[in-house]
mmCIF file of C-alpha atoms in Angstrom:
data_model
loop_
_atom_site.group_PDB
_atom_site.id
_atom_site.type_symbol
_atom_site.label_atom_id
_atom_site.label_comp_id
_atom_site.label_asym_id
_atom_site.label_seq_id
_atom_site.Cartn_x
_atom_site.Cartn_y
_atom_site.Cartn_z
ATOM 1 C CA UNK A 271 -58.456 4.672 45.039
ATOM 2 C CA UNK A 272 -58.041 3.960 49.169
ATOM 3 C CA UNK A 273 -54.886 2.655 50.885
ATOM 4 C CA UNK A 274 -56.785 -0.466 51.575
ATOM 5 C CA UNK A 275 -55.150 -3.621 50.498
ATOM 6 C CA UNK A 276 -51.999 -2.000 48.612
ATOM 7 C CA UNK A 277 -48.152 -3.256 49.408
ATOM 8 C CA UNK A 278 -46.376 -0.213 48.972
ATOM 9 C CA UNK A 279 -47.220 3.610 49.076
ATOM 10 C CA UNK A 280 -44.953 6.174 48.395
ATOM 11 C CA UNK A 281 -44.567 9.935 49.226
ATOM 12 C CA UNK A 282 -44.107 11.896 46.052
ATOM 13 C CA UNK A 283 -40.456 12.300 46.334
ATOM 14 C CA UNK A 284 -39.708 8.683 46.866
ATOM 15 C CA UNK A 285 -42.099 8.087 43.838
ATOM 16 C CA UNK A 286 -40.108 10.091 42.133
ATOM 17 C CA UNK A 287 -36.690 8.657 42.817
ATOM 18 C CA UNK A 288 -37.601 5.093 41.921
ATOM 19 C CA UNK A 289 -38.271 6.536 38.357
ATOM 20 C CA UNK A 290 -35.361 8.844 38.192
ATOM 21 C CA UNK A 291 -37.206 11.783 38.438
ATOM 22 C CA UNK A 292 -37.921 14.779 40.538
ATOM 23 C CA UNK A 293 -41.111 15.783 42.207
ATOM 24 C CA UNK A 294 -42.027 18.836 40.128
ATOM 25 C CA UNK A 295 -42.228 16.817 36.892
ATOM 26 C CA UNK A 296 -44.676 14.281 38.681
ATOM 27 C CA UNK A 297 -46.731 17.109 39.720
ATOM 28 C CA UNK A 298 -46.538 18.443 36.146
ATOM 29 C CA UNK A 299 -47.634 15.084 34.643
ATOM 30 C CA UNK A 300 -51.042 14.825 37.141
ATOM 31 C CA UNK A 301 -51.864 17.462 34.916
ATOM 32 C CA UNK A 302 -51.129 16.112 31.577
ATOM 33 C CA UNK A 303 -52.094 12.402 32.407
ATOM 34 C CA UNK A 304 -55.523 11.593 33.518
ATOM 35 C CA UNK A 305 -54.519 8.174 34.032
ATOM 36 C CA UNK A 306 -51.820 9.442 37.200
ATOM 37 C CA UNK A 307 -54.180 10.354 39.909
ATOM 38 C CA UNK A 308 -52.558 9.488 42.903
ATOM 39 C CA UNK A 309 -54.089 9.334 46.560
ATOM 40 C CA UNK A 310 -54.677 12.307 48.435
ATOM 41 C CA UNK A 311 -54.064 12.258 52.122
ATOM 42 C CA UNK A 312 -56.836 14.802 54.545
ATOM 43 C CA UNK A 313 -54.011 17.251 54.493
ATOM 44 C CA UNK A 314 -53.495 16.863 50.822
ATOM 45 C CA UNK A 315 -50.128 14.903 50.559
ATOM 46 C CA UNK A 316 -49.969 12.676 47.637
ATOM 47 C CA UNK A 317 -49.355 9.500 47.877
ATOM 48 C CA UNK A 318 -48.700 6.700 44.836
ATOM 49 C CA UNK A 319 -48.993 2.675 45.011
ATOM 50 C CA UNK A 320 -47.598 0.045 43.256
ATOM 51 C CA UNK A 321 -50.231 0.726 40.015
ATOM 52 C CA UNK A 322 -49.153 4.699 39.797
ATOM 53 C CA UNK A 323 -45.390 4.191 40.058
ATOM 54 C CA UNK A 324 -45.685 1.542 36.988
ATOM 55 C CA UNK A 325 -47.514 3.976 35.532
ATOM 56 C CA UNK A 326 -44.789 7.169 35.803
ATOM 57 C CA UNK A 327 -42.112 4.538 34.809
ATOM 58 C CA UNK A 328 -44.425 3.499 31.738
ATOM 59 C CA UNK A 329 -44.886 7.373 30.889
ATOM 60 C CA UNK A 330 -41.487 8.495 31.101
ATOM 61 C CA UNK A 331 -40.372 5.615 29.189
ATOM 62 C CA UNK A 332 -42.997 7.188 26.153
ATOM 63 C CA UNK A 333 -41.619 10.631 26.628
ATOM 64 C CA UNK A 334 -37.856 9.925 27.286
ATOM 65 C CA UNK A 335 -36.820 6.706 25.554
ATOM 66 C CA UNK A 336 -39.618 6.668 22.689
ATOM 67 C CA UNK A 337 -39.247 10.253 22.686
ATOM 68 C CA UNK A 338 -43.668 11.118 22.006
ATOM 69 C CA UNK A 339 -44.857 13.892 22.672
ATOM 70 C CA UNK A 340 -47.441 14.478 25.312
ATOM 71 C CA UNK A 341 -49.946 13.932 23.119
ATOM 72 C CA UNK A 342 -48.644 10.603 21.543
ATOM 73 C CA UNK A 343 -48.133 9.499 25.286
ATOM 74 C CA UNK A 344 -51.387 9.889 26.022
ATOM 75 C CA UNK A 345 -52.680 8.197 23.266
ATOM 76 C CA UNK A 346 -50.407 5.199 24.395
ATOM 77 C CA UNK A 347 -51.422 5.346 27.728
ATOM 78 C CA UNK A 348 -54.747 4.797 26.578
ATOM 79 C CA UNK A 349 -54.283 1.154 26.151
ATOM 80 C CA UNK A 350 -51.491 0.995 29.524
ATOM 81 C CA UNK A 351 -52.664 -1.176 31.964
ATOM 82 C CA UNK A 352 -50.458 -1.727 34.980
ATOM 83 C CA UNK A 353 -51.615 -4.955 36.539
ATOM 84 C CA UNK A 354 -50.283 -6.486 33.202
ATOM 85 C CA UNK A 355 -47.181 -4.725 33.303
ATOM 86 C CA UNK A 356 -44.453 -6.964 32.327
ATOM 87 C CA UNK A 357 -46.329 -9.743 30.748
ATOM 88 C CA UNK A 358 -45.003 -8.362 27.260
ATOM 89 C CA UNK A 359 -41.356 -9.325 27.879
ATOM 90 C CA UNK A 360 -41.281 -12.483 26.319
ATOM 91 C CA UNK A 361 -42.250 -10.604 22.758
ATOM 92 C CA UNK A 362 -40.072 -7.765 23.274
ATOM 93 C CA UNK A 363 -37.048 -10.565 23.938
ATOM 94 C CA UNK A 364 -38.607 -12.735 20.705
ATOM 95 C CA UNK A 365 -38.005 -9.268 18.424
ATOM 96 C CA UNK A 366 -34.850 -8.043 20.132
ATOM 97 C CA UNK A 367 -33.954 -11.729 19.063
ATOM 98 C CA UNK A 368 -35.167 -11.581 16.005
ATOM 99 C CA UNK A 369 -32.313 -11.386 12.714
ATOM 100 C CA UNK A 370 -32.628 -8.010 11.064
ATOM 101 C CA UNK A 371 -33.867 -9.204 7.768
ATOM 102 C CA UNK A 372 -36.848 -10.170 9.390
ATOM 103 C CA UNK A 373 -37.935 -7.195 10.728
ATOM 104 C CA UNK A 374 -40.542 -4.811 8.892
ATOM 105 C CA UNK A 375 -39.044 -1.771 6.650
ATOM 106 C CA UNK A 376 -40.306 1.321 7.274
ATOM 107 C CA UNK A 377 -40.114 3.651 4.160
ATOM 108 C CA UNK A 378 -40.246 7.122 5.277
ATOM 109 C CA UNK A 379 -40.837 8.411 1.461
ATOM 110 C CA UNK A 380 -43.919 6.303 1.089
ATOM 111 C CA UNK A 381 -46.844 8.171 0.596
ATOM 112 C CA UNK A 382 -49.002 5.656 2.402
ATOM 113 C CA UNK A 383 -47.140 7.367 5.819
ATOM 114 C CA UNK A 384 -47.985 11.359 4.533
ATOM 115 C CA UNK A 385 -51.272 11.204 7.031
ATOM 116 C CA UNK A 386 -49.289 9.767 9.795
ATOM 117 C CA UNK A 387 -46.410 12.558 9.223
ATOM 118 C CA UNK A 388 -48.783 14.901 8.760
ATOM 119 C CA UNK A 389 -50.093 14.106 12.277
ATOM 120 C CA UNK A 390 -47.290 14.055 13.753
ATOM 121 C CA UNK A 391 -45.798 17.524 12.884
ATOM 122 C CA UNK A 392 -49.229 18.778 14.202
ATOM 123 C CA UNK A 393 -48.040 17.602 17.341
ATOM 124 C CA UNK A 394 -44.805 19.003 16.910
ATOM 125 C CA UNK A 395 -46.121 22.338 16.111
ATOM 126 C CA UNK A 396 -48.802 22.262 18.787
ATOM 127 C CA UNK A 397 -46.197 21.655 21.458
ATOM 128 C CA UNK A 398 -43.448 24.181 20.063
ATOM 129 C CA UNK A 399 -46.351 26.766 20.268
ATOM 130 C CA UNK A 400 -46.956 26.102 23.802
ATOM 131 C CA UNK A 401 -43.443 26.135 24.629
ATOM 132 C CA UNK A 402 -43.125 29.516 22.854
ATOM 133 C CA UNK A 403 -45.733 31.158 24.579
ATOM 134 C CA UNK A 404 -44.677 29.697 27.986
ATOM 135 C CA UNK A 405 -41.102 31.686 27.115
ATOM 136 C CA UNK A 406 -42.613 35.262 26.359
ATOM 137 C CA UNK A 407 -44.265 35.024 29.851
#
């Protein structure tokens, strides 16, 4: 990605302010996210357009608000694309809108959803083991 043709770069901290975050958890998530590769200056300063700071605002939106793990975020992400950012809002307005009764059930004793629990306290697990072994360091 050049510098050619984009509106607005950042520096990592103001990046990170426009999202509510701090730089060390932006640095953290180039990491985890393939997807966040931001431009690298000769001397090595990163620097994020338009495109990458939809794209932290889209991820910590996953991990924060949605609450996903990494993981689940990056199976999201796969499908992200921030040109089109913001062309959903009509449907999200149509099924905050939307009475109650006409929204789906979701029956958390069905068995139908065992797989998808299953899955899902995988992740959990996965993650609490990292976490553990980051604390006995």
């Amino acid at each position: 990605m050049s510098l050619q043709n984009e509106s607005k770069i950042y520096k990592i901290g103001q990046a990170a302010k426009l999202v509510g975050l701090k730089s060390y958890v932006l640095r953290f998530w180039e990491g985890e996210f393939e997807q966040l590769e931001p431009i690298r200056t000769p001397s090595g300063q990163r620097l994020y357009n338009e495109e990458h700071v939809k794209l932290i605002a889209r991820i910590k939106e996953l991990l924060h608000d949605e609450g996903l793990t990494i993981e689940g975020a990056r199976k999201r992400l796969d499908s992200f694309d921030p040109q089109s950012e913001g062309e959903n809002d009509v449907a999200v307005e149509q099924v905050e809108n939307d009475p109650v009764e006409n929204l789906p059930l979701f029956d958390i004793d069905n068995n139908s959803n065992r797989s998808c629990k299953s899955e899902i306290l995988k992740e959990i697990h996965a993650e609490l083991l990292a976490v553990r072994k980051l604390l006995d360091y």
